[in-house]
Short mmCIF file of C-alpha atoms in Angstrom, two decimals:
data_model
loop_
_atom_site.label_atom_id
_atom_site.label_comp_id
_atom_site.label_asym_id
_atom_site.label_seq_id
_atom_site.Cartn_x
_atom_site.Cartn_y
_atom_site.Cartn_z
CA MET A 1 118.53 106.59 48.38
CA LYS A 2 117.14 102.95 49.38
CA ARG A 3 115.58 101.58 52.20
CA THR A 4 117.27 98.78 54.79
CA LYS A 5 116.12 95.33 54.54
CA SER A 6 115.13 95.13 57.94
CA PHE A 7 112.43 98.34 57.19
CA PHE A 8 111.00 96.17 54.91
CA ILE A 9 110.64 92.93 57.14
CA ALA A 10 109.33 95.42 59.88
CA LEU A 11 106.90 96.86 57.28
CA LEU A 12 105.58 93.24 55.45
CA ALA A 13 105.35 92.33 59.33
CA ALA A 14 103.03 94.95 60.43
CA PHE A 15 100.88 95.03 57.38
CA SER A 16 100.05 91.31 56.68
CA VAL A 17 96.74 90.91 56.55
CA ALA A 18 94.25 87.57 55.25
CA GLY A 19 97.40 85.74 53.96
CA GLY A 20 98.73 87.95 51.72
CA TYR A 21 100.77 91.62 52.03
CA ALA A 22 98.97 95.11 52.52
CA GLN A 23 99.10 97.07 49.30
CA ARG A 24 100.69 100.43 49.15
CA VAL A 25 100.15 103.72 47.22
CA ILE A 26 101.73 107.03 47.00
CA VAL A 27 99.69 109.76 47.02
CA ASP A 28 100.79 113.72 46.88
CA GLY A 29 104.10 112.51 48.65
CA ILE A 30 102.39 110.50 51.67
CA ALA A 31 102.05 106.26 51.43
CA TYR A 32 99.02 104.84 52.22
CA MET A 33 98.53 101.12 53.03
CA LYS A 34 95.53 99.08 52.57
CA VAL A 35 94.18 96.83 55.45
CA GLY A 36 91.23 95.04 55.15
CA SER A 37 88.93 97.70 53.41
CA GLU A 38 90.81 100.74 54.98
CA ALA A 39 93.68 102.78 54.21
CA ILE A 40 96.13 103.69 56.68
CA LEU A 41 98.40 106.95 56.61
CA HIS A 42 101.88 105.30 56.63
CA SER A 43 104.09 107.90 56.27
CA ILE A 44 105.87 110.67 54.57
CA ASP A 45 107.50 109.43 51.15
CA VAL A 46 111.05 110.22 51.79
CA SER A 47 112.15 107.54 48.78
CA GLU A 48 114.71 109.01 45.82
CA SER A 49 111.31 109.48 43.67
CA GLY A 50 109.47 111.05 46.23
CA GLY A 51 111.88 113.89 46.81
CA TYR A 52 111.66 116.54 49.70
CA GLU A 53 108.89 118.41 48.61
CA TYR A 54 107.15 117.66 51.85
CA LEU A 55 110.01 120.07 53.95
CA PHE A 56 108.27 123.02 52.49
CA TRP A 57 104.48 122.20 53.35
CA GLU A 58 102.79 125.11 55.25
CA GLU A 59 99.59 123.37 54.83
CA LEU A 60 98.14 119.60 54.29
CA THR A 61 94.69 118.00 53.75
CA ILE A 62 94.70 114.54 54.29
CA PRO A 63 91.82 113.19 52.02
CA GLU A 64 89.06 111.05 53.06
CA SER A 65 89.96 108.20 51.30
CA VAL A 66 92.46 107.00 48.66
CA GLU A 67 92.18 104.40 45.72
CA ILE A 68 94.33 101.37 46.37
CA GLY A 69 94.27 98.42 44.01
CA GLY A 70 91.00 100.07 42.29
CA VAL A 71 89.36 100.21 45.42
CA SER A 72 88.65 103.58 47.33
CA CYS A 73 89.73 102.92 51.23
CA PRO A 74 88.60 105.43 53.81
CA VAL A 75 91.67 107.07 55.45
CA THR A 76 90.97 105.87 59.21
CA GLN A 77 94.69 106.06 61.04
CA ILE A 78 97.92 107.97 60.90
CA TYR A 79 100.38 105.16 61.65
CA ALA A 80 102.89 105.47 64.75
CA LYS A 81 106.12 108.06 63.34
CA ALA A 82 104.19 108.88 60.08
CA PHE A 83 105.37 112.15 60.15
CA ARG A 84 108.78 111.96 61.46
CA PRO A 85 110.16 110.25 58.48
CA GLU A 86 113.55 108.27 58.50
CA SER A 87 115.65 108.30 55.81
CA SER A 88 118.13 104.83 54.77
CA ASP A 89 120.85 106.29 56.53
CA GLY A 90 118.82 106.92 59.85
CA THR A 91 118.45 110.79 59.76
CA ILE A 92 114.89 112.03 60.79
CA THR A 93 114.02 115.08 59.09
CA ARG A 94 110.84 116.55 60.10
CA PRO A 95 108.53 118.89 58.03
CA ASP A 96 108.90 121.59 60.40
CA MET A 97 107.26 124.43 58.16
CA LEU A 98 103.60 122.57 58.50
CA VAL A 99 101.77 124.99 60.55
CA ALA A 100 97.75 123.67 59.27
CA LEU A 101 97.06 119.81 59.31
CA TYR A 102 93.01 118.91 58.22
CA LEU A 103 92.52 115.48 58.87
CA PRO A 104 89.48 113.68 57.47
CA SER A 105 86.09 112.83 59.48
CA THR A 106 87.00 109.19 59.18
CA ILE A 107 90.18 109.36 61.18
CA LYS A 108 89.63 107.13 64.02
CA THR A 109 93.14 106.59 65.54
CA ILE A 110 96.27 108.86 65.90
CA ASN A 111 98.92 106.04 66.64
CA ALA A 112 101.95 106.48 68.68
CA SER A 113 104.50 109.44 67.91
CA ALA A 114 102.50 110.49 65.12
CA PHE A 115 103.40 114.02 65.07
CA ASP A 116 106.01 113.88 67.70
CA GLY A 117 108.21 116.84 67.68
CA LEU A 118 106.47 119.05 65.13
CA ASP A 119 107.59 122.43 66.48
CA GLY A 120 106.03 124.73 63.46
CA LEU A 121 102.54 122.84 63.75
CA GLU A 122 99.70 125.02 65.32
CA VAL A 123 96.80 123.74 64.33
CA VAL A 124 94.92 120.56 63.62
CA ASP A 125 91.48 120.13 62.30
CA PHE A 126 89.58 116.71 62.77
CA LYS A 127 86.55 118.07 60.81
CA GLY A 128 84.58 116.13 63.48
CA ALA A 129 86.40 112.97 63.44
CA SER A 130 85.83 110.73 66.66
CA VAL A 131 89.16 109.53 67.80
CA ASP A 132 91.72 107.60 70.20
CA VAL A 133 95.32 109.38 70.48
CA LYS A 134 97.88 107.22 71.07
CA ASN A 135 101.10 107.70 73.34
CA ASN A 136 103.62 110.72 72.05
CA ALA A 137 101.13 111.15 69.20
CA PHE A 138 101.64 115.43 69.75
CA LEU A 139 104.69 115.01 71.63
CA ASN A 140 106.53 118.22 72.28
CA CYS A 141 104.54 119.96 69.34
CA LYS A 142 105.34 123.32 71.11
CA SER A 143 103.55 125.69 68.74
CA LEU A 144 100.10 123.74 68.68
CA THR A 145 97.74 126.00 70.01
CA THR A 146 94.59 124.38 68.40
CA ILE A 147 93.07 121.20 68.39
CA LYS A 148 89.38 121.78 66.75
CA ASN A 149 86.15 119.58 65.82
CA CYS A 150 87.34 116.56 67.46
CA VAL A 151 85.42 114.14 69.86
CA ILE A 152 88.33 112.55 71.74
CA LYS A 153 87.91 109.13 73.34
CA SER A 154 91.00 108.59 74.58
CA VAL A 155 94.47 110.32 75.21
CA GLY A 156 97.47 107.63 75.60
CA ASN A 157 100.44 108.46 77.29
CA SER A 158 102.63 111.73 76.78
CA SER A 159 100.40 112.27 74.12
CA PHE A 160 100.22 115.90 74.41
CA SER A 161 103.14 116.38 76.84
CA GLY A 162 105.24 119.58 75.92
CA CYS A 163 102.21 121.24 73.90
CA SER A 164 103.21 124.36 75.80
CA SER A 165 101.37 126.57 73.30
CA LEU A 166 98.00 124.59 73.87
CA LYS A 167 95.87 126.91 76.27
CA SER A 168 92.46 124.62 76.24
CA ILE A 169 91.05 120.91 74.45
CA ASP A 170 87.85 119.38 74.23
CA LEU A 171 87.75 116.39 76.57
CA SER A 172 83.99 116.31 77.37
CA ASN A 173 83.66 113.02 75.46
CA VAL A 174 87.14 111.32 76.75
CA LYS A 175 87.24 108.33 78.95
CA SER A 176 90.65 107.53 79.46
CA ILE A 177 93.53 109.93 80.15
CA GLY A 178 97.10 108.14 80.22
CA ASP A 179 100.27 108.92 82.17
CA ALA A 180 101.77 112.71 81.46
CA ALA A 181 99.16 113.35 78.94
CA PHE A 182 99.20 116.88 78.95
CA SER A 183 102.09 117.26 81.09
CA GLY A 184 104.00 120.75 80.61
CA ALA A 185 101.10 121.59 78.30
CA GLY A 186 99.70 125.31 78.26
CA LEU A 187 96.49 124.22 79.46
CA SER A 188 94.74 127.32 81.29
CA SER A 189 91.44 125.86 81.70
CA LEU A 190 89.92 122.14 81.99
CA GLU A 191 86.95 120.41 82.24
CA LEU A 192 86.64 116.69 82.59
CA SER A 193 82.90 115.28 82.76
CA SER A 194 81.68 112.05 84.62
CA ASN A 195 82.72 110.03 81.17
CA VAL A 196 86.33 109.88 82.28
CA GLU A 197 87.01 106.37 83.60
CA SER A 198 90.93 106.87 84.52
CA VAL A 199 93.65 109.58 84.92
CA GLY A 200 96.81 108.61 84.54
CA ASP A 201 99.88 109.61 86.90
CA GLU A 202 101.20 113.21 86.43
CA ALA A 203 98.67 113.80 83.71
CA PHE A 204 98.20 117.37 83.92
CA ALA A 205 101.34 118.07 85.97
CA ALA A 206 103.17 121.72 85.73
CA THR A 207 100.47 122.76 83.21
CA LYS A 208 99.09 126.43 83.54
CA LEU A 209 95.88 125.35 84.92
CA THR A 210 94.38 128.04 87.54
CA GLU A 211 91.20 126.39 88.88
CA VAL A 212 90.44 122.57 89.01
CA SER A 213 87.02 121.53 89.50
CA LEU A 214 86.97 117.39 89.31
CA ASN A 215 83.27 116.26 88.92
CA LEU A 216 84.55 112.46 88.38
CA ASN A 217 82.52 109.28 89.10
CA GLU A 218 84.15 105.73 89.82
CA THR A 219 87.17 107.18 88.13
CA THR A 220 91.11 105.43 88.80
CA ILE A 221 93.11 108.30 89.31
CA GLY A 222 96.79 108.19 89.16
CA LEU A 223 99.69 109.54 91.20
CA GLY A 224 100.60 113.55 91.32
CA VAL A 225 97.80 114.20 88.32
CA PHE A 226 98.05 118.51 88.96
CA SER A 227 101.66 118.26 90.57
CA GLY A 228 103.76 121.46 89.95
CA CYS A 229 101.12 123.36 88.74
CA ALA A 230 102.32 126.87 89.84
CA TYR A 231 99.47 128.70 88.44
CA LEU A 232 96.95 126.66 90.37
CA THR A 233 95.21 128.67 92.92
CA LYS A 234 91.73 126.86 93.76
CA VAL A 235 90.12 123.27 93.14
CA SER A 236 86.98 121.43 94.44
CA PHE A 237 85.85 117.92 94.43
CA GLY A 238 82.33 117.03 93.02
CA GLY A 239 80.77 113.65 91.39
CA ASN A 240 81.58 110.64 93.24
CA MET A 241 85.15 111.29 94.26
CA THR A 242 85.77 109.39 97.58
CA SER A 243 89.39 110.29 97.85
CA VAL A 244 92.18 112.77 96.97
CA PRO A 245 94.94 110.73 95.40
CA LYS A 246 98.62 110.67 96.18
CA ALA A 247 100.59 113.54 95.81
CA LEU A 248 97.30 114.91 93.38
CA PHE A 249 98.62 118.43 93.70
CA MET A 250 101.93 118.22 95.52
CA ASP A 251 104.12 121.52 94.72
CA ALA A 252 101.35 123.50 93.51
CA LYS A 253 102.89 126.48 95.68
CA LYS A 254 99.62 129.29 94.79
CA LEU A 255 96.91 126.35 95.67
CA ALA A 256 95.44 128.50 98.44
CA ALA A 257 91.65 127.21 98.78
CA VAL A 258 89.53 124.26 98.30
CA THR A 259 86.21 125.44 97.73
CA ASP A 260 84.40 122.08 98.01
CA TRP A 261 84.99 118.52 99.21
CA GLY A 262 82.31 117.37 97.74
CA ASN A 263 82.04 113.13 98.95
CA VAL A 264 85.85 112.55 99.99
CA SER A 265 86.40 110.70 102.65
CA SER A 266 89.93 110.33 102.51
CA ILE A 267 93.01 112.25 101.88
CA GLU A 268 95.98 110.55 100.73
CA GLU A 269 99.74 110.58 100.98
CA GLN A 270 101.12 114.15 100.07
CA ALA A 271 98.11 115.06 98.22
CA PHE A 272 98.53 118.65 99.11
CA MET A 273 102.36 118.58 99.80
CA ASN A 274 104.11 121.98 99.44
CA THR A 275 100.98 123.92 98.58
CA GLY A 276 100.33 127.64 99.74
CA LEU A 277 97.05 126.23 101.67
CA LYS A 278 96.92 128.76 104.67
CA ASN A 279 93.50 127.73 106.25
CA ILE A 280 91.20 124.72 105.22
CA ASN A 281 88.27 123.21 106.76
CA ILE A 282 88.38 119.54 107.09
CA PRO A 283 84.70 118.34 106.94
CA ALA A 284 82.89 115.69 108.96
CA SER A 285 82.90 113.10 105.56
CA ILE A 286 86.99 113.02 106.03
CA THR A 287 87.48 110.20 107.88
CA SER A 288 91.33 109.50 106.89
CA ILE A 289 94.60 111.98 106.02
CA GLY A 290 97.64 110.41 104.94
CA LEU A 291 101.47 110.68 105.98
CA SER A 292 102.77 114.28 104.70
CA ALA A 293 99.36 114.97 103.31
CA PHE A 294 100.04 118.59 104.35
CA VAL A 295 103.67 119.06 104.87
CA GLY A 296 105.09 121.94 103.66
CA CYS A 297 102.16 124.18 103.96
CA GLU A 298 103.82 126.70 105.74
CA GLY A 299 101.26 128.73 108.53
CA LEU A 300 98.66 126.25 107.51
CA THR A 301 95.56 126.18 110.03
CA ALA A 302 93.24 123.28 109.98
CA ASN A 303 89.96 123.58 111.58
CA PHE A 304 87.93 119.84 111.90
CA ILE A 305 84.64 118.90 113.39
CA THR A 306 85.28 115.23 114.14
CA ASN A 307 88.17 113.42 114.82
CA PRO A 308 89.53 111.43 111.98
CA PHE A 309 92.27 108.93 111.56
CA VAL A 310 95.31 111.56 110.98
CA ALA A 311 98.80 109.77 110.14
CA ASP A 312 101.66 110.84 112.03
CA GLY A 313 103.76 113.40 110.00
CA ALA A 314 100.53 114.46 107.84
CA PHE A 315 100.97 118.04 109.03
CA GLU A 316 104.17 120.53 110.05
CA GLN A 317 104.81 120.34 113.68
CA ASP A 318 103.66 123.71 113.70
CA ALA A 319 100.90 123.85 111.74
CA ILE A 320 97.59 124.78 114.20
CA LEU A 321 95.04 121.90 114.33
CA ASN A 322 91.81 123.29 115.63
CA LEU A 323 88.65 120.82 116.56
CA ARG A 324 85.74 122.34 117.19
CA ILE A 325 82.52 120.16 118.16
CA ASP A 326 78.93 121.04 117.21
CA ASP A 327 76.90 118.30 118.49
CA GLY A 328 73.67 120.31 117.03
CA GLU A 329 74.79 119.68 113.85
CA HIS A 330 77.55 117.04 113.83
CA LEU A 331 76.38 113.76 115.17
CA SER A 332 79.09 111.32 114.53
CA PHE A 333 82.78 111.37 116.52
CA ASP A 334 85.40 108.43 116.32
CA ASP A 335 87.16 107.97 119.44
CA THR A 336 89.69 105.29 118.32
CA ASN A 337 91.73 107.66 116.90
CA ILE A 338 94.34 109.42 118.99
CA ASN A 339 95.27 112.86 117.84
CA GLU A 340 96.42 115.97 119.22
CA PHE A 341 94.74 119.49 119.01
CA THR A 342 96.17 122.66 119.36
CA THR A 343 92.98 123.71 120.60
CA ILE A 344 89.41 121.93 120.94
CA ILE A 345 86.37 123.91 121.94
CA TYR A 346 83.04 121.78 122.26
CA THR A 347 80.21 124.54 121.65
CA ASN A 348 76.29 124.59 120.33
CA ARG A 349 75.08 123.74 124.03
CA THR A 350 74.57 125.78 127.16
CA PHE A 351 75.05 124.48 130.94
CA THR A 352 72.55 126.52 132.99
CA SER A 353 73.39 127.75 136.30
CA GLU A 354 72.20 125.32 139.24
CA LYS A 355 70.87 122.61 136.88
CA TYR A 356 72.36 119.41 136.48
CA ALA A 357 73.39 118.29 132.86
CA SER A 358 75.13 114.58 131.79
CA LEU A 359 78.09 115.33 129.65
CA MET A 360 80.89 112.80 128.51
CA LEU A 361 83.97 114.24 126.31
CA PRO A 362 86.77 112.68 124.36
CA PHE A 363 89.05 115.34 125.87
CA VAL A 364 89.93 117.22 129.06
CA PRO A 365 88.78 120.76 129.22
CA ALA A 366 91.17 123.48 130.31
CA ALA A 367 91.02 123.92 134.73
CA GLU A 368 89.66 127.11 134.67
CA VAL A 369 86.53 125.89 132.38
CA LEU A 370 86.34 122.70 135.03
CA ASP A 371 86.44 124.99 137.75
CA GLN A 372 83.06 126.35 137.01
CA PHE A 373 81.18 122.98 137.62
CA GLU A 374 80.56 120.47 140.11
CA ILE A 375 81.07 116.98 138.71
CA TYR A 376 79.63 113.76 139.88
CA GLU A 377 80.19 109.82 138.94
CA LEU A 378 78.10 106.71 139.45
CA GLY A 379 78.25 105.63 143.04
CA GLU A 380 76.88 102.98 145.10
CA MET A 381 73.09 101.79 145.40
CA GLU A 382 72.02 102.10 149.35
CA ASN A 383 68.38 102.00 150.69
CA ASP A 384 66.60 102.84 147.61
CA CYS A 385 69.05 105.60 146.78
CA LEU A 386 71.55 105.70 143.85
CA TYR A 387 73.65 107.99 144.30
CA PHE A 388 76.13 110.19 142.33
CA ASN A 389 79.44 111.13 143.99
CA GLN A 390 81.29 114.33 143.69
CA VAL A 391 84.96 114.19 142.09
CA THR A 392 87.65 116.34 141.78
CA THR A 393 89.36 115.10 138.12
CA PHE A 394 87.60 115.04 134.83
CA VAL A 395 88.76 111.86 132.59
CA ALA A 396 88.04 112.19 129.10
CA GLY A 397 85.90 109.26 127.71
CA THR A 398 83.96 108.94 130.93
CA PRO A 399 80.37 110.16 131.50
CA TYR A 400 79.62 112.41 134.38
CA LEU A 401 76.83 114.51 135.82
CA VAL A 402 77.55 118.15 135.92
CA LYS A 403 76.37 121.11 137.34
CA VAL A 404 77.27 125.04 136.97
CA LYS A 405 78.19 125.85 140.45
CA GLU A 406 76.75 128.50 142.40
CA GLY A 407 77.14 132.07 141.92
CA ASN A 408 78.32 131.19 138.14
CA ASP A 409 76.67 132.46 135.09
CA ALA A 410 75.64 129.78 132.29
CA VAL A 411 78.32 127.96 130.53
CA ASN A 412 77.92 127.27 126.85
CA GLU A 413 81.49 126.76 125.46
CA LEU A 414 83.94 124.11 126.92
CA SER A 415 87.46 124.50 125.55
CA ALA A 416 91.19 122.75 125.88
CA GLU A 417 94.50 123.79 124.46
CA ASP A 418 97.13 121.00 123.25
CA ALA A 419 94.68 118.35 124.05
CA VAL A 420 94.86 114.61 123.53
CA ILE A 421 91.79 113.01 121.94
CA ALA A 422 90.96 109.79 124.37
CA ASN A 423 91.31 106.21 122.59
CA GLY A 424 89.14 103.37 121.86
CA GLY A 425 86.24 104.22 124.48
CA LYS A 426 88.14 102.92 127.57
CA HIS A 427 85.60 104.58 129.98
CA MET A 428 82.75 104.84 128.09
CA SER A 429 80.62 103.47 131.08
CA LYS A 430 80.62 103.37 134.85
CA LYS A 431 79.01 100.28 136.63
CA ASN A 432 77.99 100.09 140.49
CA SER A 433 78.36 96.77 142.54
CA ALA A 434 74.53 96.58 142.35
CA GLY A 435 73.87 96.63 138.08
CA TRP A 436 73.47 99.79 137.63
CA GLN A 437 75.45 101.46 135.13
CA MET A 438 76.45 104.93 133.65
CA LYS A 439 77.17 105.27 129.87
CA GLY A 440 77.60 107.76 127.38
CA VAL A 441 77.94 108.29 123.72
CA TYR A 442 79.19 110.04 121.36
CA ASP A 443 76.99 109.87 118.37
CA ARG A 444 73.02 109.89 118.75
CA VAL A 445 71.61 106.92 119.98
CA VAL A 446 67.86 106.00 119.84
CA LEU A 447 67.10 103.32 123.03
CA ASP A 448 63.65 101.16 122.90
CA GLY A 449 62.36 102.25 126.33
CA ALA A 450 59.16 100.48 125.47
CA ASN A 451 60.75 96.99 125.08
CA SER A 452 63.54 97.49 127.19
CA GLU A 453 61.95 95.95 130.93
CA ALA A 454 61.58 92.61 128.50
CA ALA A 455 65.31 92.47 128.26
CA GLY A 456 65.92 92.81 131.87
CA LYS A 457 66.79 96.51 132.35
CA ARG A 458 65.52 100.23 132.04
CA TYR A 459 66.63 103.37 130.48
CA TYR A 460 66.93 106.64 132.83
CA TYR A 461 67.79 109.85 131.63
CA TYR A 462 68.06 113.47 133.26
CA THR A 463 65.81 116.02 132.29
CA SER A 464 66.79 119.44 132.90
CA ALA A 465 63.44 121.07 132.21
CA GLN A 466 62.14 119.26 135.34
CA ASN A 467 65.66 118.71 136.88
CA ALA A 468 64.66 115.30 137.33
CA PHE A 469 65.72 111.58 136.43
CA LEU A 470 63.12 109.74 134.55
CA TYR A 471 63.01 106.08 133.25
CA SER A 472 62.17 105.69 129.72
CA GLN A 473 58.53 103.87 128.45
CA GLY A 474 59.12 104.99 124.68
CA THR A 475 61.68 105.64 122.55
CA LEU A 476 64.61 107.31 124.13
CA GLY A 477 66.74 109.45 121.94
CA VAL A 478 70.41 110.39 123.56
CA ASN A 479 72.43 112.93 122.23
CA PRO A 480 75.82 112.97 121.48
CA TYR A 481 78.24 113.73 124.06
CA ARG A 482 75.30 112.92 126.79
CA MET A 483 74.87 109.91 129.24
CA TYR A 484 72.35 107.79 130.54
CA VAL A 485 71.71 105.42 133.00
CA GLU A 486 70.77 101.50 132.46
CA ALA A 487 69.48 99.93 135.45
CA PRO A 488 68.34 96.12 136.04
CA VAL A 489 64.47 95.91 136.26
CA THR A 490 64.81 93.99 139.52
CA SER A 491 66.18 97.22 141.16
CA SER A 492 63.55 99.06 143.75
CA ALA A 493 60.55 100.61 142.09
CA LYS A 494 60.95 103.58 144.74
CA VAL A 495 64.48 104.67 143.34
CA ARG A 496 65.92 108.34 144.38
CA MET A 497 68.85 110.09 142.70
CA MET A 498 71.23 111.68 145.54
CA THR A 499 74.59 113.19 144.65
CA ARG A 500 76.91 113.25 147.33
CA GLY A 501 79.46 116.09 147.77
CA LEU A 502 83.17 115.93 148.64
CA ASP A 503 81.48 117.20 152.39
CA GLY A 504 79.66 114.10 152.36
CA GLU A 505 76.56 115.94 152.25
CA THR A 506 73.73 114.62 150.02
CA THR A 507 70.94 116.42 147.61
CA ALA A 508 68.09 115.00 145.60
CA ILE A 509 68.62 115.41 142.11
CA GLU A 510 64.62 114.95 142.10
CA MET A 511 63.99 118.16 143.99
CA GLU A 512 60.38 118.33 143.41
CA GLU A 513 59.67 114.50 143.52
CA ILE A 514 61.15 113.54 146.90
CA GLU A 515 57.99 113.81 148.84
CA ASP A 516 55.98 112.17 146.15
CA LEU A 517 58.43 109.07 146.23
CA LEU A 518 57.84 108.40 150.09
CA ALA A 519 53.99 109.19 149.87
CA PRO A 520 51.57 108.92 146.96
CA ALA A 521 50.61 112.05 145.66
CA THR A 522 47.13 112.94 144.65
CA ASP A 523 46.48 112.83 140.80
CA ALA A 524 49.95 111.49 140.12
CA TYR A 525 50.70 109.00 138.06
CA TYR A 526 52.33 105.66 139.15
CA ASP A 527 53.81 102.56 136.82
CA LEU A 528 52.63 98.88 137.88
CA ASN A 529 55.86 98.80 140.44
CA GLY A 530 54.84 101.79 142.03
CA CYS A 531 57.30 104.15 140.31
CA ARG A 532 56.45 107.81 139.69
CA VAL A 533 55.95 108.56 136.20
CA LEU A 534 55.98 112.29 134.74
CA ASN A 535 55.43 111.70 131.44
CA PRO A 536 52.72 108.90 130.75
CA VAL A 537 52.18 107.48 127.66
CA GLU A 538 48.80 107.02 125.62
CA GLY A 539 47.87 103.64 125.76
CA ASN A 540 49.81 102.35 129.19
CA MET A 541 48.34 101.21 131.99
CA TYR A 542 48.82 102.97 135.13
CA ILE A 543 47.78 103.63 139.17
CA VAL A 544 46.07 107.23 139.83
CA ASN A 545 45.09 107.48 143.40
CA GLY A 546 45.19 103.99 143.93
CA LYS A 547 43.06 102.68 140.72
CA LYS A 548 44.48 101.23 137.54
CA ILE A 549 43.56 103.30 134.42
CA VAL A 550 44.42 102.94 130.88
CA PHE A 551 46.09 106.78 130.13
#
C-alpha cells in the first residue's frame, strides 16, 4: 500500500525544521519523527512493510526515548490522530483490541484526536508525566476507566467527551478545561482546585456527578458547564466565585439543594432552569437574579432577606417568594428594585404598647397589622412646637412615628401578602415650611451630631427608653427602617415635640419633660442655647442651675 502525494506534502510541511526535514524511524510498528532534539510519536505504521500487527495489540508500552539519526531523543508528544491510522485508500482501522497503554514520563503533550475512538482502551498509565491534553484526545473512549500517574495541566475541547466509563480523574493541577471536555463522561466525583483559570462551555455536561463543590478563584466559567447532569443532587460555592454563570445547572433535574452560596453576588440567566430545587434561601450577598434563572423549578419556594434585582421571568409565576427582613442581622436594603413578594415579614423588633417608635418600611403592611398602630407624619411648626400629625394611610418608603394603640399588646411582627417593594426612595423624607425634615433609612447610618451645628443643622432622635425626642451632641447611629429628624439650628432652642390626633387633640411626646421646657428644673443640664439635655457628653459645656459648667 502506498501513501498519497498529499499525505507526504502535509507530513513534510508539518515537520520541516531548521531549514531541513525531520527524520523518521519505525520502532515496533510505530513511526517516530525527530523535531529538534525530541521525538514525536507520529503514527502507527500502516505501510506495506509495517503489516497489521497493531490490530492485535492488547498492551502497549511506549519507550521514553528512541534513536533517530544516531541520537537518543526523548519521546515528548503523541501526534494528532496517531492511533487512528489511515491507509492509502482512506480506510481508518483502529487498534480496537488495545486495553492498556503505558506512556513514558517524558510525554508533555497528547495532541488532537490522538486516541480518538479507541473503544477497548481501559487504562492509560502516564508514569508521572506532566501533560497537556489537546482537543478530542480521548474522545469516545467508551471503555476507559483509569487515567493514572498523570499530572494534567490542561484539558482541550472534548478531550474526554463520551468516556462513559471514566468515573474519576485527578484534576488537582489543571489550569484550563475546554468546551465539552468531559461531556457525557461517567464522572461521579469531581474536585477542582483554585488553580483552575478557565472552564469551557458544557465542560461537564451530562456527566454522572452527584455533588459539586466549586472552590474556584478568578475563574472564567463557560455556559452550561453542568447542564443535563441527571444525577446531581447538591452543589456548593466557595473561593472567590461571584456569579453562577448562564445555564450552569440547566436540566439537572435532581438538583435539590444549594448548601453554600459562598461569595456569589449574581445568578445569571437560566442558571438553575429546569432543576429539582424546591426550597432555597437567597442570601444578602446576592444582588441580581437573571432571566429564567429558576424557570421550570416546579413548586419552588424562594426565601429572601434583602431585595436584589430580579429580572422579569426569573421564577415561575406560581413560585412562592418570601421576604423576611431582620434588621438586627441584615443591615442593607436596596429600594431601587421593584419586586413583588408573596409574603413580606418585618421581624426582630418589638413595638412596645403605649410607646412611640420611628419606622420606615419598603412595603405597606397588611390592614389588620396597621390597625394596631397610631401613625404620625411630620407636620407644621407652631409656637416652638413641632407637630406630628396622625394619618390613616401608610405609604411605603415614608418615615413615620408610630405608637401601639391603647389596649393592644406589644407588636413584634409586621407583614403583608402579595406586596410590591417601594421604588427608588421617592418618599425618603418629609419636610415642613420651617425646614424641619423627617428622614428615613434602610441601611445603618452614622450621623455626626457633634459637628452638625457647624453645618447649620441638628439631628433629633426618638428614644423609647425615655419616651422623648433628644438631639444628638455626639455620634448618632440610626438603625435600618428607622427615622430621625434633621432641624436647622436657627430653630428655637426650646422645642416641644407634639402629636396631633385625628380629632385635633395634642399630646406632648416628651411627657416627662414638658414642665422642664417651660421652667428650668433643679440640677437639670441645658446647652448654651437653653435646650434641655438628657444625656450630657463629657467635656462639653452646659448650664446647670444658671451656671456654666464643664461636664
